[in-house]
Tab-separated table of C-alpha atoms in Angstrom:
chain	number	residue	atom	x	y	z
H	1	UNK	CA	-13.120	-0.828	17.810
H	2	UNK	CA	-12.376	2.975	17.158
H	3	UNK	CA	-12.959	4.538	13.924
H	4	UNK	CA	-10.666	3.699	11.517
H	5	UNK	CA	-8.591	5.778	9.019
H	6	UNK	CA	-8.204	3.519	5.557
H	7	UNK	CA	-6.217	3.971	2.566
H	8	UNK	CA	-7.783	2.438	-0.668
H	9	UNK	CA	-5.326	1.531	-3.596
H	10	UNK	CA	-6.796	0.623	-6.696
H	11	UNK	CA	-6.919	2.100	-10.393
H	12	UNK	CA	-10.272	2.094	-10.501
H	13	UNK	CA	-12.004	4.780	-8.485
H	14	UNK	CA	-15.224	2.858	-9.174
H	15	UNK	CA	-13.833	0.151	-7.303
H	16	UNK	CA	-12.472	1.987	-4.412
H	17	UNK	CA	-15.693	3.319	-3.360
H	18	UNK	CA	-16.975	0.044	-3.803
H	19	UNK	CA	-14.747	-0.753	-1.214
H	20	UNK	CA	-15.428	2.096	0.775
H	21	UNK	CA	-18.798	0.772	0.963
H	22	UNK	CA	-18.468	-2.539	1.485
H	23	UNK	CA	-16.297	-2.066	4.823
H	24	UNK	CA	-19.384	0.392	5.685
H	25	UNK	CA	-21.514	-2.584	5.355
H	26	UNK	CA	-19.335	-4.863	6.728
H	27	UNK	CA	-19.973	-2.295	10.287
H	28	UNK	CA	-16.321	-0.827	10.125
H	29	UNK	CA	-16.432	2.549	11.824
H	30	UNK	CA	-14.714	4.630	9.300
H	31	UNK	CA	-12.734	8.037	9.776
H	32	UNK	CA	-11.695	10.073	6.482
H	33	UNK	CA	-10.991	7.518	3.840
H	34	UNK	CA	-7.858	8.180	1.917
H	35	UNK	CA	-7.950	6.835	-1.963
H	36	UNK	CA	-4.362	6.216	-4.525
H	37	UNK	CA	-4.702	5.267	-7.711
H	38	UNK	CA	-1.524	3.130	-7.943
H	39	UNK	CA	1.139	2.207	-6.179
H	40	UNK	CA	3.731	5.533	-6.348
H	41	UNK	CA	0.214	7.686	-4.802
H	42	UNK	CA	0.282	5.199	-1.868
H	43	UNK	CA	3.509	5.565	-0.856
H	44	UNK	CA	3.311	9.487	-0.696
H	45	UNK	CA	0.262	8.943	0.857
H	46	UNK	CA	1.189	6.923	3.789
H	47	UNK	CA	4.607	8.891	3.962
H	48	UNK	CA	2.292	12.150	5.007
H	49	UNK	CA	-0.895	10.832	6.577
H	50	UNK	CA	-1.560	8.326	9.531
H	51	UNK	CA	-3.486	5.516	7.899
H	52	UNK	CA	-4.879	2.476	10.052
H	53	UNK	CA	-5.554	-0.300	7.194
H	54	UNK	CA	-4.641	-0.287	3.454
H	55	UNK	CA	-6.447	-2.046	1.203
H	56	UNK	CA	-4.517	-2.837	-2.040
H	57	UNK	CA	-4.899	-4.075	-6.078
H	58	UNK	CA	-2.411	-5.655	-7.307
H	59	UNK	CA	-2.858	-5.470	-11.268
H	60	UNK	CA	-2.211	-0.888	-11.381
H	61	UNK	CA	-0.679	0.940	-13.821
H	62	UNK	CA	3.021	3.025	-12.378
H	63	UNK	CA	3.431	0.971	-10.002
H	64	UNK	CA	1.744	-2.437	-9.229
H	65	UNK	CA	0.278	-3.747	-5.773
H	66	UNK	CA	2.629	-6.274	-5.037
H	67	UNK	CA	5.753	-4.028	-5.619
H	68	UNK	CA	4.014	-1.351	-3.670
H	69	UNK	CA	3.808	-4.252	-0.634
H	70	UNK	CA	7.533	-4.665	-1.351
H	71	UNK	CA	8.907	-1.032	-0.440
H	72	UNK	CA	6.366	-0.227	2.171
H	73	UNK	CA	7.845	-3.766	4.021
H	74	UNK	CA	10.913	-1.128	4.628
H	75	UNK	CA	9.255	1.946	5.897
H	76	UNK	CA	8.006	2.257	9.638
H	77	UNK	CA	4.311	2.925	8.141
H	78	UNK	CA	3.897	-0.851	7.589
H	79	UNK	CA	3.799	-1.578	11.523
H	80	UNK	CA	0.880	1.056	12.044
H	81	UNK	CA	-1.158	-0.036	9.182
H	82	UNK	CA	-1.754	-3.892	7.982
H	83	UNK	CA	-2.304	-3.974	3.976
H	84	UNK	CA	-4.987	-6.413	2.650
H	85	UNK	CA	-4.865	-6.984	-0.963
H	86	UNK	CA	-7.688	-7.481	-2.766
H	87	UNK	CA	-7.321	-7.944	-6.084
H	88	UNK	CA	-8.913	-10.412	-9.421
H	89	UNK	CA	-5.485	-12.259	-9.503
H	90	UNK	CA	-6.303	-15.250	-7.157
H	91	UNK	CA	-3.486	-16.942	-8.016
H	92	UNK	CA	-1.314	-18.896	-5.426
H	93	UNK	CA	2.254	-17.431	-6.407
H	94	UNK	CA	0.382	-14.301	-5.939
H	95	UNK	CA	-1.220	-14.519	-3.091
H	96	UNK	CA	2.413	-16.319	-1.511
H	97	UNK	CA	4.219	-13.365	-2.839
H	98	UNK	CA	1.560	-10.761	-0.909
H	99	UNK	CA	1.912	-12.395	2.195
H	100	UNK	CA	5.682	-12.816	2.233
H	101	UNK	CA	6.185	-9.129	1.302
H	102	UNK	CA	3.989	-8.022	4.139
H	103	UNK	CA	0.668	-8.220	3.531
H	104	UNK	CA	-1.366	-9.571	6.623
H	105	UNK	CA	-4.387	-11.134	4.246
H	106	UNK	CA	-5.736	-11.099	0.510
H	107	UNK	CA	-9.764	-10.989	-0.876
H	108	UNK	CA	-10.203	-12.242	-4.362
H	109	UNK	CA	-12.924	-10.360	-6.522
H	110	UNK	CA	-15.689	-10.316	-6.607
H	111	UNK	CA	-16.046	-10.084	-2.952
H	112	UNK	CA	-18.992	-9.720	-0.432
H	113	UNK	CA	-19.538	-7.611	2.161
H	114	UNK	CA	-18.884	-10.800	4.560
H	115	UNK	CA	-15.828	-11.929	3.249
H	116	UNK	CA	-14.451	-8.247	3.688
H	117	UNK	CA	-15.705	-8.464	7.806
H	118	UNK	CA	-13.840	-12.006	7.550
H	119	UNK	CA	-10.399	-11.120	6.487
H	120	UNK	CA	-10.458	-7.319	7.450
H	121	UNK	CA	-11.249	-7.434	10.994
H	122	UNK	CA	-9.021	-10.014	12.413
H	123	UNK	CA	-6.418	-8.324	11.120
H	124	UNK	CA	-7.305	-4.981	12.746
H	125	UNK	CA	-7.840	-6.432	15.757
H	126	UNK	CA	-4.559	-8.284	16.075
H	127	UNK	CA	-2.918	-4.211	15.375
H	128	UNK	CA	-5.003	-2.827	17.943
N	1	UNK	CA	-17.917	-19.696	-5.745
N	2	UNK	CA	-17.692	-22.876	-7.918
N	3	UNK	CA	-14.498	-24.181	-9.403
N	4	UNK	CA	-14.061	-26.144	-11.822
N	5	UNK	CA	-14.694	-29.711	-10.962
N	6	UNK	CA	-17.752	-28.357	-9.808
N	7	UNK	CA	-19.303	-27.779	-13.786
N	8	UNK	CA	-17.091	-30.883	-14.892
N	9	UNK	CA	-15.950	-33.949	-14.384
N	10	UNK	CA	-14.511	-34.690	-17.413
N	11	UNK	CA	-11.329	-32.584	-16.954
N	12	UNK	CA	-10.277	-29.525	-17.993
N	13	UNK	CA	-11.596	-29.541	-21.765
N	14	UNK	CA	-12.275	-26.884	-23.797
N	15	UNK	CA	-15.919	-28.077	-23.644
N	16	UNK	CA	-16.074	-27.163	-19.627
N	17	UNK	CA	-14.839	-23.233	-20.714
N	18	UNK	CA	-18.461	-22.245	-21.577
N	19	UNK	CA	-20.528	-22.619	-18.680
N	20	UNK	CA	-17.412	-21.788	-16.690
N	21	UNK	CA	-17.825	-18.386	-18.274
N	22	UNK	CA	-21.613	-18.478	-17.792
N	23	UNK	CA	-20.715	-19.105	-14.104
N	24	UNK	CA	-17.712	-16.578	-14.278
N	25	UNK	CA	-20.201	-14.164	-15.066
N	26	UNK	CA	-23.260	-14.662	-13.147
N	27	UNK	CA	-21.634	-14.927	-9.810
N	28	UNK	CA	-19.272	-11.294	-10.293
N	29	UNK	CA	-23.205	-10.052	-11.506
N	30	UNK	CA	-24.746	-11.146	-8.193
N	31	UNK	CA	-21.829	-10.509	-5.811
N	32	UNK	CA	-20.687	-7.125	-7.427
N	33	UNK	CA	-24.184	-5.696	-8.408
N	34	UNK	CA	-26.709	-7.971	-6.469
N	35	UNK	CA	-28.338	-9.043	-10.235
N	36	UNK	CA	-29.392	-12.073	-10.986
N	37	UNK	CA	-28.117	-12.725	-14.732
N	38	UNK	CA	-30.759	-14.776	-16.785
N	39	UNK	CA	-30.323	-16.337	-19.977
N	40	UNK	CA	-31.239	-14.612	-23.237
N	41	UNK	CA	-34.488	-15.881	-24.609
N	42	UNK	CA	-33.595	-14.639	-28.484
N	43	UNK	CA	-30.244	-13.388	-29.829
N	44	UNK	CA	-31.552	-11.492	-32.885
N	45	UNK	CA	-33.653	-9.235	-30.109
N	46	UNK	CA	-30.191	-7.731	-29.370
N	47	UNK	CA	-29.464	-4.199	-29.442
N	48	UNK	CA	-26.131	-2.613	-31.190
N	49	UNK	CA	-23.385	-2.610	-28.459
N	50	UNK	CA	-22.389	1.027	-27.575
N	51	UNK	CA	-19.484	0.006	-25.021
N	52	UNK	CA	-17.053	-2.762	-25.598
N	53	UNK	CA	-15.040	-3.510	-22.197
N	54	UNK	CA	-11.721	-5.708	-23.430
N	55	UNK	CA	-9.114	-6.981	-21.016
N	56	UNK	CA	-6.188	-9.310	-22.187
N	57	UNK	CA	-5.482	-12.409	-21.555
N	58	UNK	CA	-1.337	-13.691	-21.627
N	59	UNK	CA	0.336	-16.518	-20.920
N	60	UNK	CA	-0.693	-20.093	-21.356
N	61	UNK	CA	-4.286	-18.771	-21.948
N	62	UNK	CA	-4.071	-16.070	-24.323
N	63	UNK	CA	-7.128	-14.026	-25.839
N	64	UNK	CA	-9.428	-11.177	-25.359
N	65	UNK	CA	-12.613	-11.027	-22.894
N	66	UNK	CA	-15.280	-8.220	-24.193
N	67	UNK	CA	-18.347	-7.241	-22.312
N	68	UNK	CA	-20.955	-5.438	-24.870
N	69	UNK	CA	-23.743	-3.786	-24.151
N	70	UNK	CA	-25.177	-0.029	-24.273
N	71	UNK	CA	-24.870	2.700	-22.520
N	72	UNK	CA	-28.181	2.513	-20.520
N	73	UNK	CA	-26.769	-1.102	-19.483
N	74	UNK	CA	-23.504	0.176	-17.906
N	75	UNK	CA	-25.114	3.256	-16.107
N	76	UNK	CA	-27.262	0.228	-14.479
N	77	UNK	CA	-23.945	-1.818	-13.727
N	78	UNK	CA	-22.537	1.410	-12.343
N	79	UNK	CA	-25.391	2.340	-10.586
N	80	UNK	CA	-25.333	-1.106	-8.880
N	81	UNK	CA	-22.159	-1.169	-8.107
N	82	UNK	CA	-21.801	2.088	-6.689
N	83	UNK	CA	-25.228	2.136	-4.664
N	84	UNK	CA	-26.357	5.114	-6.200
N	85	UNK	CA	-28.908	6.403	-8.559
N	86	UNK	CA	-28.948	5.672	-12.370
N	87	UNK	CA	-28.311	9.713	-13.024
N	88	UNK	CA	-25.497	9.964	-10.237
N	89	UNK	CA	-24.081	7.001	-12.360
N	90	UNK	CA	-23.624	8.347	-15.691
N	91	UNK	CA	-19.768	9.620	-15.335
N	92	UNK	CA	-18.730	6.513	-13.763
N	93	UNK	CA	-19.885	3.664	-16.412
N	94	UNK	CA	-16.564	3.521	-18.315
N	95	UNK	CA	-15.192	2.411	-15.051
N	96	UNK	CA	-17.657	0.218	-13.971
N	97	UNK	CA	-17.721	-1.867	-17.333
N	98	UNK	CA	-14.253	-2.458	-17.171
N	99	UNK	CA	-13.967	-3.601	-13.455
N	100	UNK	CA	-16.809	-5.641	-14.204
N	101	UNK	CA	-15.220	-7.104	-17.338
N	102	UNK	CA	-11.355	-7.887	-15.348
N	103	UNK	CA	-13.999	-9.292	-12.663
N	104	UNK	CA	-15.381	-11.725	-15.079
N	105	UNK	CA	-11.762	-12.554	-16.959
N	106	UNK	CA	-10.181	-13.143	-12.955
N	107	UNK	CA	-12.909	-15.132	-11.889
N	108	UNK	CA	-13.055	-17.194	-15.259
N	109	UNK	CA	-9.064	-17.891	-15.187
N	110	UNK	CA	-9.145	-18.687	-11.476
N	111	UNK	CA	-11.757	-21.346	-12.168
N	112	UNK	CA	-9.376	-23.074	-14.657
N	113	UNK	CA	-6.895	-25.523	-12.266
N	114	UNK	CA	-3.348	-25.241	-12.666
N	115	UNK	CA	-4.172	-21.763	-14.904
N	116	UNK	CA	-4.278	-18.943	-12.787
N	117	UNK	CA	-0.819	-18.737	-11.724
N	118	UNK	CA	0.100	-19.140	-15.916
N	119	UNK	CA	-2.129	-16.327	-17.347
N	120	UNK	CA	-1.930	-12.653	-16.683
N	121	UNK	CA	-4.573	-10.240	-16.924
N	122	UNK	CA	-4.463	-6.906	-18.383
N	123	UNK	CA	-5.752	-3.887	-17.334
N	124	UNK	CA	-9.502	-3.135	-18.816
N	125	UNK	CA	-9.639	-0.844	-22.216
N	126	UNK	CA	-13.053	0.544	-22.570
N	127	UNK	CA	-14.436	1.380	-26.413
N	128	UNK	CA	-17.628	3.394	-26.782
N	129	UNK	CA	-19.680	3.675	-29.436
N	130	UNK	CA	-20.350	0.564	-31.878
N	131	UNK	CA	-19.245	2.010	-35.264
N	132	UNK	CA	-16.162	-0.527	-35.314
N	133	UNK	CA	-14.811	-3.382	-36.555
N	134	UNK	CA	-13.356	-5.811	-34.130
N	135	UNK	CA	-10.120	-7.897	-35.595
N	136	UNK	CA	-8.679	-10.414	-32.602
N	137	UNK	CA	-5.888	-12.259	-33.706
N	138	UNK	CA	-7.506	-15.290	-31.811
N	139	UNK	CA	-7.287	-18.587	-34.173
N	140	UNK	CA	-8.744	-20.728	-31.346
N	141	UNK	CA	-12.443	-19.892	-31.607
N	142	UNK	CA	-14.752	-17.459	-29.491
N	143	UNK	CA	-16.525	-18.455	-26.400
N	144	UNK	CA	-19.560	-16.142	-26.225
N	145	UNK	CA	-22.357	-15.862	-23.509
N	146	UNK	CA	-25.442	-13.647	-24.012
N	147	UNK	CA	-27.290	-12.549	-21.030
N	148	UNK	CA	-30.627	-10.982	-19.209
N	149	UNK	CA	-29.382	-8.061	-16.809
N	150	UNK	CA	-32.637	-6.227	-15.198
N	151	UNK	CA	-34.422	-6.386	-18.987
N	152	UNK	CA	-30.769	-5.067	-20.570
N	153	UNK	CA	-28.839	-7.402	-22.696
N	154	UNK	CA	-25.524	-8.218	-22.088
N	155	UNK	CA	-22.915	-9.680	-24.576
N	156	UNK	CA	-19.446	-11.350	-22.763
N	157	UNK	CA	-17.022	-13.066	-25.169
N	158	UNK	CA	-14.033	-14.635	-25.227
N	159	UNK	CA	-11.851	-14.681	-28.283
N	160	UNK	CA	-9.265	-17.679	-27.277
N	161	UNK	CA	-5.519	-18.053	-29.438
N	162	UNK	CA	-4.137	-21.150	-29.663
């Protein structure tokens, strides 16, 4: 698999390089990693830059994770790069709502480094 | 991770919410920060609390979940969590106390059946210092666990309304 170019959404910037690192450790070959801190800084973000995966919260301030899923559904981006929520609200109506705005698979936290490989993967390798 | 029927099988009682926490708790510690969380020998050998992490709880649970501990505690969590150094970790412990503390509230609510799709989370407020009185409008009791992190006490509570 080439190097990939990710975008991490999440209000926590704690939490996004613990991300960062945990697709590291999962053996993703990672390119520049691009970082939002809601919703609203994603979209700009993948309206300018190519990004290859997007990893997603759903509980952000400005603009949440699910409604962020929602309007990217409508823009061309969404073909190019597969979101993967992953987010502390397992809930089913949640994770039903993700999926049937666009999202291609959802991690609950606290995650490992395994069940990142498991879900994250796949999905990349179905895009490719 | 374990559910609820796995602590229980006597329903979904109040009486199953403690070690649901306890479990809550020790599996974000190990997963999140690779810690083992062991239980506190003696509660009067705690220090004062210097950060309070809170995140809400609404819906048909409603209440507060608090992490306490000091600040040499969260630089650790950070430090864990982050893979880095205790002094490369010193900016970033605000942060890591409150992702820690939604961890613990998402993983706790998900572990209730039929709850997690009823009870919303908020986002994590982070207090430091310990000069401060806490008043929770909770009428239903608190649900406290005290903890062993690495030699550092740690304090989680839930104050649950009715």
């Amino acid at each position: 698999m080439d190097k990939i170019r990710p975008l991490i959404v999440d209000d926590s910037s704690v939490m996004r390089k613990t991300v960062e690192r945990s697709l590291r450790q999962a053996g993703i070959d990672l390119a520049q990693v691009l970082e939002a801190g809601n919703g609203a800084e994603a979209l700009g973000i993948v309206k300018e830059s190519a990004v290859d995966l997007i990893l997603c919260d759903i509980n952000m301030p400005v603009m949440d994770g699910l409604e962020f899923v929602r309007q990217l559904q409508s823009a061309e981006v969404v073909k190019r790069a597969p979101v993967v929520m992953i987010t502390t609200e397992g809930s089913e109506s949640h994770v039903v709502q993700a999926l049937s705005f666009g999202a291609k698979g959802y991690i609950r936290k606290p995650f490992t480094p395994d069940q990142v490989k498991e879900h994250v993967i796949p999905v990349l390798e179905r895009q490719s | 991770m374990k559910s609820a029927s796995d602590v229980s099988t006597t329903g979904q009682g109040r009486e199953t919410w403690l070690p649901l926490l306890q479990i809550a708790s020790e599996e974000v510690f190990d997963i999140m920060l690779g810690a083992k969380l062991e239980p506190l020998a003696e509660a009067s050998s705690l220090p004062p609390s210097e950060i309070t992490s809170m995140v809400g709880l609404a819906g048909q649970l409603c209440g507060v979940l608090t992490l306490r501990c000091t600040v040499a505690t969260a630089t650790l969590m950070a430090s864990k969590m982050l893979g880095v150094a205790p002094e490369q970790a010193d900016q970033q412990l605000w942060d890591a106390t409150g992702e820690i503390c939604n961890m613990v509230a998402g993983n706790f609510k998900n572990k209730l059946t039929g709850l997690s799709d009823k009870c919303m989370l908020s986002v994590p407020t982070v207090i430091t210092g310990g000069d401060y009185t806490f008043h929770s409008l909770a009428d239903a009791g608190t649900l406290e666990v005290m903890m062993m992190f690495e030699n550092h006490s740690v304090v989680i509570a839930l104050e649950v309304h009715s």
